[in-house]
Amino acid sequence: MNNKEHYFDWAATSPADEDILKESLEETLECWGNPSSTHTVGKQARELFETARTRAAKALGVKPESIYFTSGGTESDQIPLLSVLAKPMKGTVLVSSIEHPAIREQSEALKNCGWNVIQIPADSDGIITPEAVISLLTADTVLVCIMAVNNETGVIQPVYEIADAITKACEGKRRPKFHVDCVQAAGKINLNLSYKGIDSAALSSHKICGPRGIGILYMKDAIEPFLRGGGQEKGIRSGTENVFGAVAFSKCLERYYNKANPADAERTNNFVERLSDLSGCTIVPPSRLEKKNLFSPYVVQAAFNNIPGNVMLRALDAKGFSISTGSACSAKKNKRPVLEAMHVDPKLRENAVRFSFGPHTTDQAVEELFTAVSEINAQFNK
């Protein structure tokens, strides 16, 4: 079977939509100039680039002037975070305890610059509640960062409720900016970026069948950037524009954004229930079995007794299946900070693996994955 059909690491990267990439490459080969150049060749590239911005904005349901193309999800997360360094006075930044390394590691760097960075605790389900956020708000809080869908457990955060809670708590006072990492949410759950109270959001092309090296930062209002350069993207993100990436990403958004298939949820819920029946298997968090609607149907975390995560990964890889033990960005560090923040037992953390799916995952492939996992589990848990 084609290894793409046995690919269950969509949360790390998605197989590219070949038709979109080929079509976009052909278009940009025709318009190969630097879009910042003022001659005809440059203007042709600029027109193609701006068309991509308009298409992306329409797909996202926002204004074109609120869309900034970046090099990917990490940069889209870090631009709002680093913008606080441009402020004359230091203050407080609130970051959820289950963020992707793009936010978590960069926020640690802010501490070295004298900023007060406070982690918002997650509950045992991995959820950041509005109450937890409000309890930590201070008069000098300038930014709150919370992801929409966790990349390891698939838990969906109540970002709209959090946005409302921040607005209400700050009524009559200066309100901090609210940034949402939507990298694992785009194309997987319905999103409303224009929701009142969401000031910025990060998206990544290669998580939604597009090319690597291109992302989008949605910003309701302009900010003072910390990093400067040639002034491209209205000074928010300097650097020569990636026309091919922008064109391809905009087309992927048109095809996949807010197009989640309800049948995918039914299939994943069935997969989770069957996994939980295996001897020695624990769904992480266990509450997923009862609270299915709180989780994205595209990311599942499970741990197996007597089988370290890396062992399960290698055993499945030998059978032709691709999974992961968590965030690809943290894979070499062998740490599970998200599960630690959820107070998951250390042994379960060591044994936990992630199965992640996408719009092209088939019922047959999931059935074959379950069979392979069952066989491996039986060898260790007789």
mmCIF file of C-alpha atoms in Angstrom:
data_model
loop_
_atom_site.group_PDB
_atom_site.id
_atom_site.type_symbol
_atom_site.label_atom_id
_atom_site.label_comp_id
_atom_site.label_asym_id
_atom_site.label_seq_id
_atom_site.Cartn_x
_atom_site.Cartn_y
_atom_site.Cartn_z
ATOM 1 C CA MET A 1 0.000 0.000 0.000
ATOM 2 C CA ASN A 2 1.134 3.538 -0.720
ATOM 3 C CA ASN A 3 2.913 4.830 2.395
ATOM 4 C CA LYS A 4 0.695 7.937 2.311
ATOM 5 C CA GLU A 5 -2.266 5.709 3.118
ATOM 6 C CA HIS A 6 -0.457 4.352 6.173
ATOM 7 C CA TYR A 7 0.611 7.827 7.251
ATOM 8 C CA PHE A 8 -0.773 8.792 10.658
ATOM 9 C CA ASP A 9 1.414 11.762 11.534
ATOM 10 C CA TRP A 10 -0.626 14.545 9.951
ATOM 11 C CA ALA A 11 -0.097 16.735 13.011
ATOM 12 C CA ALA A 12 3.613 16.852 12.134
ATOM 13 C CA THR A 13 3.055 17.574 8.452
ATOM 14 C CA SER A 14 0.460 16.703 5.849
ATOM 15 C CA PRO A 15 1.018 15.064 2.478
ATOM 16 C CA ALA A 16 0.973 17.854 -0.077
ATOM 17 C CA ASP A 17 -1.922 18.355 -2.466
ATOM 18 C CA GLU A 18 0.058 17.659 -5.619
ATOM 19 C CA ASP A 19 -2.447 19.252 -7.991
ATOM 20 C CA ILE A 20 -2.385 22.538 -6.076
ATOM 21 C CA LEU A 21 1.403 22.606 -5.776
ATOM 22 C CA LYS A 22 1.987 21.839 -9.449
ATOM 23 C CA GLU A 23 -0.562 24.430 -10.579
ATOM 24 C CA SER A 24 0.891 27.058 -8.236
ATOM 25 C CA LEU A 25 4.436 26.346 -9.383
ATOM 26 C CA GLU A 26 3.433 26.789 -13.022
ATOM 27 C CA GLU A 27 1.838 30.147 -12.211
ATOM 28 C CA THR A 28 4.870 31.421 -10.330
ATOM 29 C CA LEU A 29 7.262 30.234 -13.024
ATOM 30 C CA GLU A 30 5.413 32.626 -15.296
ATOM 31 C CA CYS A 31 5.587 35.439 -12.715
ATOM 32 C CA TRP A 32 9.106 34.927 -11.415
ATOM 33 C CA GLY A 33 10.029 38.495 -10.477
ATOM 34 C CA ASN A 34 10.577 40.027 -7.052
ATOM 35 C CA PRO A 35 7.148 41.370 -6.012
ATOM 36 C CA SER A 36 8.810 44.386 -4.390
ATOM 37 C CA SER A 37 10.411 45.473 -7.660
ATOM 38 C CA THR A 38 8.699 48.334 -9.481
ATOM 39 C CA HIS A 39 9.305 47.198 -13.065
ATOM 40 C CA THR A 40 6.807 45.186 -15.101
ATOM 41 C CA VAL A 41 8.201 41.791 -14.148
ATOM 42 C CA GLY A 42 8.024 42.709 -10.474
ATOM 43 C CA LYS A 43 4.515 44.098 -10.824
ATOM 44 C CA GLN A 44 3.343 40.823 -12.369
ATOM 45 C CA ALA A 45 4.649 38.922 -9.359
ATOM 46 C CA ARG A 46 3.075 41.493 -7.014
ATOM 47 C CA GLU A 47 -0.317 41.064 -8.664
ATOM 48 C CA LEU A 48 -0.138 37.284 -8.245
ATOM 49 C CA PHE A 49 0.968 37.679 -4.634
ATOM 50 C CA GLU A 50 -1.831 40.089 -3.763
ATOM 51 C CA THR A 51 -4.364 37.848 -5.470
ATOM 52 C CA ALA A 52 -3.200 35.071 -3.156
ATOM 53 C CA ARG A 53 -3.690 37.370 -0.161
ATOM 54 C CA THR A 54 -7.231 38.197 -1.275
ATOM 55 C CA ARG A 55 -8.078 34.533 -1.846
ATOM 56 C CA ALA A 56 -6.660 33.542 1.542
ATOM 57 C CA ALA A 57 -8.578 36.318 3.289
ATOM 58 C CA LYS A 58 -11.837 35.308 1.621
ATOM 59 C CA ALA A 59 -11.337 31.676 2.641
ATOM 60 C CA LEU A 60 -10.577 32.756 6.220
ATOM 61 C CA GLY A 61 -13.479 35.194 6.359
ATOM 62 C CA VAL A 62 -11.330 38.232 7.167
ATOM 63 C CA LYS A 63 -10.114 41.393 5.434
ATOM 64 C CA PRO A 64 -7.111 41.117 3.076
ATOM 65 C CA GLU A 65 -5.267 43.855 4.959
ATOM 66 C CA SER A 66 -5.291 41.657 8.085
ATOM 67 C CA ILE A 67 -3.335 38.868 6.349
ATOM 68 C CA TYR A 68 0.467 38.743 6.555
ATOM 69 C CA PHE A 69 2.441 35.982 4.881
ATOM 70 C CA THR A 70 5.283 34.532 6.967
ATOM 71 C CA SER A 71 7.712 31.618 6.789
ATOM 72 C CA GLY A 72 5.393 29.334 8.773
ATOM 73 C CA GLY A 73 3.502 28.738 11.977
ATOM 74 C CA THR A 74 6.494 29.376 14.225
ATOM 75 C CA GLU A 75 7.126 32.841 12.842
ATOM 76 C CA SER A 76 3.413 33.636 12.875
ATOM 77 C CA ASP A 77 3.358 32.753 16.574
ATOM 78 C CA GLN A 78 6.522 34.646 17.407
ATOM 79 C CA ILE A 79 5.850 37.977 15.686
ATOM 80 C CA PRO A 80 3.090 38.970 18.177
ATOM 81 C CA LEU A 81 5.112 37.504 21.045
ATOM 82 C CA LEU A 82 8.294 39.374 20.164
ATOM 83 C CA SER A 83 6.383 42.592 19.498
ATOM 84 C CA VAL A 84 6.171 43.157 23.257
ATOM 85 C CA LEU A 85 9.934 43.815 23.200
ATOM 86 C CA ALA A 86 9.212 46.961 21.196
ATOM 87 C CA LYS A 87 7.269 48.384 24.145
ATOM 88 C CA PRO A 88 9.072 50.944 26.346
ATOM 89 C CA MET A 89 7.897 49.369 29.596
ATOM 90 C CA LYS A 90 8.180 45.719 30.624
ATOM 91 C CA GLY A 91 5.083 43.869 31.776
ATOM 92 C CA THR A 92 3.414 40.453 31.950
ATOM 93 C CA VAL A 93 2.694 37.862 29.269
ATOM 94 C CA LEU A 94 0.344 34.941 29.948
ATOM 95 C CA VAL A 95 1.092 31.713 28.056
ATOM 96 C CA SER A 96 -0.824 28.476 28.414
ATOM 97 C CA SER A 97 1.126 25.566 29.872
ATOM 98 C CA ILE A 98 0.337 23.341 26.875
ATOM 99 C CA GLU A 99 1.605 25.562 24.046
ATOM 100 C CA HIS A 100 3.679 24.444 21.072
ATOM 101 C CA PRO A 101 7.442 25.052 21.451
ATOM 102 C CA ALA A 102 7.122 28.013 19.060
ATOM 103 C CA ILE A 103 5.378 29.863 21.875
ATOM 104 C CA ARG A 104 6.634 28.013 24.937
ATOM 105 C CA GLU A 105 10.352 28.254 24.194
ATOM 106 C CA GLN A 106 10.216 31.825 22.871
ATOM 107 C CA SER A 107 8.292 33.004 25.907
ATOM 108 C CA GLU A 108 11.101 31.651 28.069
ATOM 109 C CA ALA A 109 13.479 33.904 26.140
ATOM 110 C CA LEU A 110 11.312 36.887 27.090
ATOM 111 C CA LYS A 111 12.147 36.212 30.722
ATOM 112 C CA ASN A 112 15.799 36.912 29.948
ATOM 113 C CA CYS A 113 14.707 40.328 28.713
ATOM 114 C CA GLY A 114 13.046 41.150 32.017
ATOM 115 C CA TRP A 115 9.461 40.249 31.144
ATOM 116 C CA ASN A 116 7.210 38.471 33.613
ATOM 117 C CA VAL A 117 5.998 35.323 31.847
ATOM 118 C CA ILE A 118 3.304 33.354 33.648
ATOM 119 C CA GLN A 119 2.087 29.915 32.579
ATOM 120 C CA ILE A 120 -1.662 29.375 32.666
ATOM 121 C CA PRO A 121 -2.294 25.929 34.191
ATOM 122 C CA ALA A 122 -4.315 23.320 32.339
ATOM 123 C CA ASP A 123 -6.785 21.007 34.022
ATOM 124 C CA SER A 124 -6.466 17.215 33.875
ATOM 125 C CA ASP A 125 -8.271 17.196 30.511
ATOM 126 C CA GLY A 126 -5.680 19.560 29.088
ATOM 127 C CA ILE A 127 -8.117 22.471 28.923
ATOM 128 C CA ILE A 128 -7.306 26.098 29.709
ATOM 129 C CA THR A 129 -10.454 27.497 31.286
ATOM 130 C CA PRO A 130 -11.521 31.150 31.068
ATOM 131 C CA GLU A 131 -11.434 31.247 34.866
ATOM 132 C CA ALA A 132 -7.786 30.158 34.898
ATOM 133 C CA VAL A 133 -6.898 32.960 32.487
ATOM 134 C CA ILE A 134 -8.822 35.671 34.337
ATOM 135 C CA SER A 135 -7.334 34.680 37.676
ATOM 136 C CA LEU A 136 -3.861 35.536 36.370
ATOM 137 C CA LEU A 137 -4.650 38.817 34.595
ATOM 138 C CA THR A 138 -2.786 41.797 36.038
ATOM 139 C CA ALA A 139 -2.841 45.500 35.260
ATOM 140 C CA ASP A 140 0.406 45.150 33.265
ATOM 141 C CA THR A 141 -0.606 42.077 31.218
ATOM 142 C CA VAL A 142 -0.055 42.942 27.555
ATOM 143 C CA LEU A 143 -0.498 39.597 25.786
ATOM 144 C CA VAL A 144 -2.299 36.271 26.286
ATOM 145 C CA CYS A 145 -1.356 33.249 24.126
ATOM 146 C CA ILE A 146 -3.520 30.126 23.888
ATOM 147 C CA MET A 147 -3.672 27.532 21.112
ATOM 148 C CA ALA A 148 -6.997 26.533 19.543
ATOM 149 C CA VAL A 149 -6.270 22.792 19.252
ATOM 150 C CA ASN A 150 -3.480 21.064 21.114
ATOM 151 C CA ASN A 151 -1.027 19.326 18.813
ATOM 152 C CA GLU A 152 -0.508 16.336 21.136
ATOM 153 C CA THR A 153 -3.883 15.534 22.684
ATOM 154 C CA GLY A 154 -6.252 17.158 20.190
ATOM 155 C CA VAL A 155 -8.141 18.990 22.931
ATOM 156 C CA ILE A 156 -10.103 21.983 21.627
ATOM 157 C CA GLN A 157 -9.587 25.073 23.759
ATOM 158 C CA PRO A 158 -12.528 27.407 24.518
ATOM 159 C CA VAL A 159 -10.826 30.346 22.804
ATOM 160 C CA TYR A 160 -14.057 32.262 22.120
ATOM 161 C CA GLU A 161 -15.134 32.001 25.755
ATOM 162 C CA ILE A 162 -11.645 33.076 26.824
ATOM 163 C CA ALA A 163 -11.785 36.058 24.446
ATOM 164 C CA ASP A 164 -15.130 37.097 25.946
ATOM 165 C CA ALA A 165 -13.839 36.652 29.499
ATOM 166 C CA ILE A 166 -10.781 38.822 28.848
ATOM 167 C CA THR A 167 -12.915 41.558 27.306
ATOM 168 C CA LYS A 168 -15.363 41.508 30.209
ATOM 169 C CA ALA A 169 -12.639 41.459 32.871
ATOM 170 C CA CYS A 170 -10.905 44.437 31.252
ATOM 171 C CA GLU A 171 -14.000 46.548 30.672
ATOM 172 C CA GLY A 172 -13.082 50.176 31.213
ATOM 173 C CA LYS A 173 -9.378 49.281 31.386
ATOM 174 C CA ARG A 174 -6.584 48.555 28.936
ATOM 175 C CA ARG A 175 -7.168 45.145 27.447
ATOM 176 C CA PRO A 176 -4.265 42.785 26.624
ATOM 177 C CA LYS A 177 -3.949 41.380 23.116
ATOM 178 C CA PHE A 178 -5.159 37.805 22.635
ATOM 179 C CA HIS A 179 -3.151 35.571 20.271
ATOM 180 C CA VAL A 180 -4.398 32.154 19.144
ATOM 181 C CA ASP A 181 -2.230 29.426 17.591
ATOM 182 C CA CYS A 182 -4.559 27.882 14.976
ATOM 183 C CA VAL A 183 -1.951 25.678 13.294
ATOM 184 C CA GLN A 184 -3.608 22.383 14.320
ATOM 185 C CA ALA A 185 -7.127 23.795 14.033
ATOM 186 C CA ALA A 186 -7.174 25.049 10.440
ATOM 187 C CA GLY A 187 -8.937 22.536 8.232
ATOM 188 C CA LYS A 188 -9.753 20.375 11.261
ATOM 189 C CA ILE A 189 -12.417 22.372 13.135
ATOM 190 C CA ASN A 190 -14.530 25.348 12.147
ATOM 191 C CA LEU A 191 -12.792 28.623 13.014
ATOM 192 C CA ASN A 192 -13.955 32.217 13.230
ATOM 193 C CA LEU A 193 -10.833 34.381 13.183
ATOM 194 C CA SER A 194 -12.876 37.569 13.059
ATOM 195 C CA TYR A 195 -14.453 36.777 16.427
ATOM 196 C CA LYS A 196 -14.458 39.846 18.647
ATOM 197 C CA GLY A 197 -11.631 39.554 21.151
ATOM 198 C CA ILE A 198 -9.221 37.550 18.971
ATOM 199 C CA ASP A 199 -6.452 39.955 17.973
ATOM 200 C CA SER A 200 -4.099 37.648 16.078
ATOM 201 C CA ALA A 201 -3.799 34.051 14.922
ATOM 202 C CA ALA A 202 -1.157 31.785 13.393
ATOM 203 C CA LEU A 203 -1.659 29.289 10.558
ATOM 204 C CA SER A 204 0.749 27.001 8.722
ATOM 205 C CA SER A 205 0.503 25.795 5.143
ATOM 206 C CA HIS A 206 2.110 22.371 5.512
ATOM 207 C CA LYS A 207 -0.501 21.305 8.075
ATOM 208 C CA ILE A 208 -3.250 21.749 5.496
ATOM 209 C CA CYS A 209 -1.778 19.997 2.433
ATOM 210 C CA GLY A 210 0.317 22.976 1.322
ATOM 211 C CA PRO A 211 4.078 23.481 0.947
ATOM 212 C CA ARG A 212 6.494 23.979 3.820
ATOM 213 C CA GLY A 213 7.994 27.371 4.520
ATOM 214 C CA ILE A 214 4.856 29.510 4.279
ATOM 215 C CA GLY A 215 2.450 30.607 6.986
ATOM 216 C CA ILE A 216 -0.096 33.282 7.711
ATOM 217 C CA LEU A 217 -0.333 35.705 10.580
ATOM 218 C CA TYR A 218 -3.805 37.153 10.957
ATOM 219 C CA MET A 219 -3.800 40.455 12.827
ATOM 220 C CA LYS A 220 -6.892 42.507 13.446
ATOM 221 C CA ASP A 221 -4.790 45.630 14.017
ATOM 222 C CA ALA A 222 -1.191 46.454 13.139
ATOM 223 C CA ILE A 223 1.493 46.138 15.803
ATOM 224 C CA GLU A 224 4.951 47.575 16.326
ATOM 225 C CA PRO A 225 7.300 44.824 15.138
ATOM 226 C CA PHE A 226 10.433 43.958 17.054
ATOM 227 C CA LEU A 227 12.330 42.621 14.035
ATOM 228 C CA ARG A 228 12.984 45.074 11.193
ATOM 229 C CA GLY A 229 14.243 44.780 7.654
ATOM 230 C CA GLY A 230 13.260 45.728 4.131
ATOM 231 C CA GLY A 231 9.716 46.626 5.110
ATOM 232 C CA GLN A 232 7.831 43.932 3.212
ATOM 233 C CA GLU A 233 4.369 42.989 4.490
ATOM 234 C CA LYS A 234 3.890 46.543 5.758
ATOM 235 C CA GLY A 235 6.973 46.174 7.922
ATOM 236 C CA ILE A 236 5.461 43.400 10.012
ATOM 237 C CA ARG A 237 7.421 40.628 8.311
ATOM 238 C CA SER A 238 10.411 41.795 6.297
ATOM 239 C CA GLY A 239 12.040 39.528 3.745
ATOM 240 C CA THR A 240 11.479 38.765 0.082
ATOM 241 C CA GLU A 241 7.962 37.410 -0.365
ATOM 242 C CA ASN A 242 7.377 33.715 -1.056
ATOM 243 C CA VAL A 243 5.013 34.048 -4.015
ATOM 244 C CA PHE A 244 4.772 30.329 -4.767
ATOM 245 C CA GLY A 245 4.036 29.525 -1.127
ATOM 246 C CA ALA A 246 1.391 32.232 -0.849
ATOM 247 C CA VAL A 247 -0.385 31.094 -4.013
ATOM 248 C CA ALA A 248 -0.367 27.431 -2.973
ATOM 249 C CA PHE A 249 -1.432 28.183 0.614
ATOM 250 C CA SER A 250 -4.350 30.329 -0.529
ATOM 251 C CA LYS A 251 -5.601 27.506 -2.739
ATOM 252 C CA CYS A 252 -5.255 24.962 0.071
ATOM 253 C CA LEU A 253 -7.308 27.228 2.313
ATOM 254 C CA GLU A 254 -10.001 27.399 -0.337
ATOM 255 C CA ARG A 255 -10.067 23.615 -0.607
ATOM 256 C CA TYR A 256 -9.646 22.536 3.013
ATOM 257 C CA TYR A 257 -10.343 25.366 5.477
ATOM 258 C CA ASN A 258 -13.521 24.835 7.569
ATOM 259 C CA LYS A 259 -14.276 21.734 5.483
ATOM 260 C CA ALA A 260 -13.995 19.073 8.198
ATOM 261 C CA ASN A 261 -15.977 15.914 7.412
ATOM 262 C CA PRO A 262 -18.353 14.722 10.196
ATOM 263 C CA ALA A 263 -17.627 11.148 9.120
ATOM 264 C CA ASP A 264 -14.024 11.642 10.237
ATOM 265 C CA ALA A 265 -15.190 12.272 13.805
ATOM 266 C CA GLU A 266 -17.309 9.124 13.809
ATOM 267 C CA ARG A 267 -14.391 7.045 12.523
ATOM 268 C CA THR A 268 -11.944 8.457 15.065
ATOM 269 C CA ASN A 269 -14.351 8.003 17.974
ATOM 270 C CA ASN A 270 -14.763 4.379 16.967
ATOM 271 C CA PHE A 271 -10.968 3.997 16.762
ATOM 272 C CA VAL A 272 -10.549 5.514 20.237
ATOM 273 C CA GLU A 273 -13.187 3.220 21.755
ATOM 274 C CA ARG A 274 -11.593 0.129 20.222
ATOM 275 C CA LEU A 275 -8.148 1.206 21.427
ATOM 276 C CA SER A 276 -9.480 1.647 24.953
ATOM 277 C CA ASP A 277 -10.694 -1.980 24.922
ATOM 278 C CA LEU A 278 -7.180 -3.282 24.299
ATOM 279 C CA SER A 279 -5.473 -4.746 27.333
ATOM 280 C CA GLY A 280 -3.111 -2.191 28.874
ATOM 281 C CA CYS A 281 -4.174 0.754 26.681
ATOM 282 C CA THR A 282 -4.953 4.135 28.243
ATOM 283 C CA ILE A 283 -6.433 7.001 26.225
ATOM 284 C CA VAL A 284 -4.786 10.303 27.185
ATOM 285 C CA PRO A 285 -6.688 11.957 28.706
ATOM 286 C CA PRO A 286 -9.139 9.163 29.681
ATOM 287 C CA SER A 287 -11.993 11.695 29.718
ATOM 288 C CA ARG A 288 -11.914 11.724 25.926
ATOM 289 C CA LEU A 289 -14.106 8.635 25.940
ATOM 290 C CA GLU A 290 -16.969 10.616 27.510
ATOM 291 C CA LYS A 291 -16.187 14.105 26.224
ATOM 292 C CA LYS A 292 -15.721 13.399 22.521
ATOM 293 C CA ASN A 293 -16.927 16.834 21.433
ATOM 294 C CA LEU A 294 -14.062 18.515 23.322
ATOM 295 C CA PHE A 295 -11.447 16.911 21.073
ATOM 296 C CA SER A 296 -10.418 17.264 17.464
ATOM 297 C CA PRO A 297 -11.098 14.029 15.566
ATOM 298 C CA TYR A 298 -7.710 14.372 13.905
ATOM 299 C CA VAL A 299 -5.385 13.894 16.910
ATOM 300 C CA VAL A 300 -5.433 10.981 19.369
ATOM 301 C CA GLN A 301 -3.036 10.291 22.248
ATOM 302 C CA ALA A 302 -2.762 6.824 23.818
ATOM 303 C CA ALA A 303 -0.325 4.906 26.018
ATOM 304 C CA PHE A 304 0.295 1.155 26.161
ATOM 305 C CA ASN A 305 1.550 -0.762 29.185
ATOM 306 C CA ASN A 306 5.068 -2.177 28.857
ATOM 307 C CA ILE A 307 5.602 -0.395 25.515
ATOM 308 C CA PRO A 308 7.646 2.828 25.582
ATOM 309 C CA GLY A 309 6.431 5.298 22.986
ATOM 310 C CA ASN A 310 9.598 5.037 20.918
ATOM 311 C CA VAL A 311 9.244 1.253 20.828
ATOM 312 C CA MET A 312 5.664 1.454 19.557
ATOM 313 C CA LEU A 313 6.758 4.020 16.986
ATOM 314 C CA ARG A 314 9.562 1.775 15.677
ATOM 315 C CA ALA A 315 7.393 -1.349 15.713
ATOM 316 C CA LEU A 316 4.693 0.371 13.662
ATOM 317 C CA ASP A 317 7.281 1.902 11.364
ATOM 318 C CA ALA A 318 8.600 -1.594 10.646
ATOM 319 C CA LYS A 319 5.075 -2.531 9.563
ATOM 320 C CA GLY A 320 4.877 0.530 7.305
ATOM 321 C CA PHE A 321 2.877 2.851 9.569
ATOM 322 C CA SER A 322 3.994 6.373 10.489
ATOM 323 C CA ILE A 323 3.045 7.808 13.896
ATOM 324 C CA SER A 324 4.852 9.986 16.458
ATOM 325 C CA THR A 325 5.446 10.346 20.176
ATOM 326 C CA GLY A 326 4.364 13.983 20.208
ATOM 327 C CA SER A 327 5.360 17.272 18.645
ATOM 328 C CA ALA A 328 7.887 16.808 15.840
ATOM 329 C CA CYS A 329 9.606 19.966 17.107
ATOM 330 C CA SER A 330 10.292 18.263 20.456
ATOM 331 C CA ALA A 331 10.858 14.705 19.237
ATOM 332 C CA LYS A 332 14.630 14.722 19.767
ATOM 333 C CA LYS A 333 14.343 16.115 23.308
ATOM 334 C CA ASN A 334 12.359 13.111 24.601
ATOM 335 C CA LYS A 335 10.319 15.408 26.822
ATOM 336 C CA ARG A 336 6.550 15.711 27.069
ATOM 337 C CA PRO A 337 5.857 19.147 28.592
ATOM 338 C CA VAL A 338 2.210 19.117 27.482
ATOM 339 C CA LEU A 339 1.520 15.862 29.305
ATOM 340 C CA GLU A 340 3.509 17.091 32.284
ATOM 341 C CA ALA A 341 1.324 20.190 32.431
ATOM 342 C CA MET A 342 -1.716 17.875 32.522
ATOM 343 C CA HIS A 343 -0.124 15.958 35.433
ATOM 344 C CA VAL A 344 -0.128 12.729 33.447
ATOM 345 C CA ASP A 345 1.640 9.886 35.258
ATOM 346 C CA PRO A 346 5.359 9.720 34.285
ATOM 347 C CA LYS A 347 5.057 6.130 33.023
ATOM 348 C CA LEU A 348 2.109 7.020 30.831
ATOM 349 C CA ARG A 349 4.077 9.987 29.477
ATOM 350 C CA GLU A 350 6.931 7.664 28.550
ATOM 351 C CA ASN A 351 4.587 5.231 26.806
ATOM 352 C CA ALA A 352 2.321 7.755 25.077
ATOM 353 C CA VAL A 353 2.120 7.974 21.291
ATOM 354 C CA ARG A 354 0.158 10.212 18.948
ATOM 355 C CA PHE A 355 -2.002 9.075 16.056
ATOM 356 C CA SER A 356 -3.024 11.936 13.792
ATOM 357 C CA PHE A 357 -5.255 11.905 10.750
ATOM 358 C CA GLY A 358 -6.217 14.103 7.817
ATOM 359 C CA PRO A 359 -8.860 14.620 5.131
ATOM 360 C CA HIS A 360 -7.351 11.883 2.947
ATOM 361 C CA THR A 361 -7.223 9.203 5.654
ATOM 362 C CA THR A 362 -9.346 6.205 4.671
ATOM 363 C CA ASP A 363 -11.460 3.817 6.757
ATOM 364 C CA GLN A 364 -9.433 0.893 5.434
ATOM 365 C CA ALA A 365 -6.140 2.474 6.500
ATOM 366 C CA VAL A 366 -7.445 3.146 10.032
ATOM 367 C CA GLU A 367 -8.655 -0.453 10.267
ATOM 368 C CA GLU A 368 -5.213 -1.694 9.235
ATOM 369 C CA LEU A 369 -3.582 0.635 11.759
ATOM 370 C CA PHE A 370 -5.762 -0.763 14.532
ATOM 371 C CA THR A 371 -4.865 -4.314 13.532
ATOM 372 C CA ALA A 372 -1.144 -3.483 13.602
ATOM 373 C CA VAL A 373 -1.400 -1.752 16.995
ATOM 374 C CA SER A 374 -3.376 -4.714 18.378
ATOM 375 C CA GLU A 375 -0.734 -7.175 17.224
ATOM 376 C CA ILE A 376 2.111 -5.187 18.771
ATOM 377 C CA ASN A 377 0.193 -4.622 22.000
ATOM 378 C CA ALA A 378 -0.561 -8.340 22.290
ATOM 379 C CA GLN A 379 3.151 -9.159 22.141
ATOM 380 C CA PHE A 380 3.821 -7.003 25.232
ATOM 381 C CA ASN A 381 0.542 -7.480 27.143
ATOM 382 C CA LYS A 382 -0.364 -11.165 27.015
#
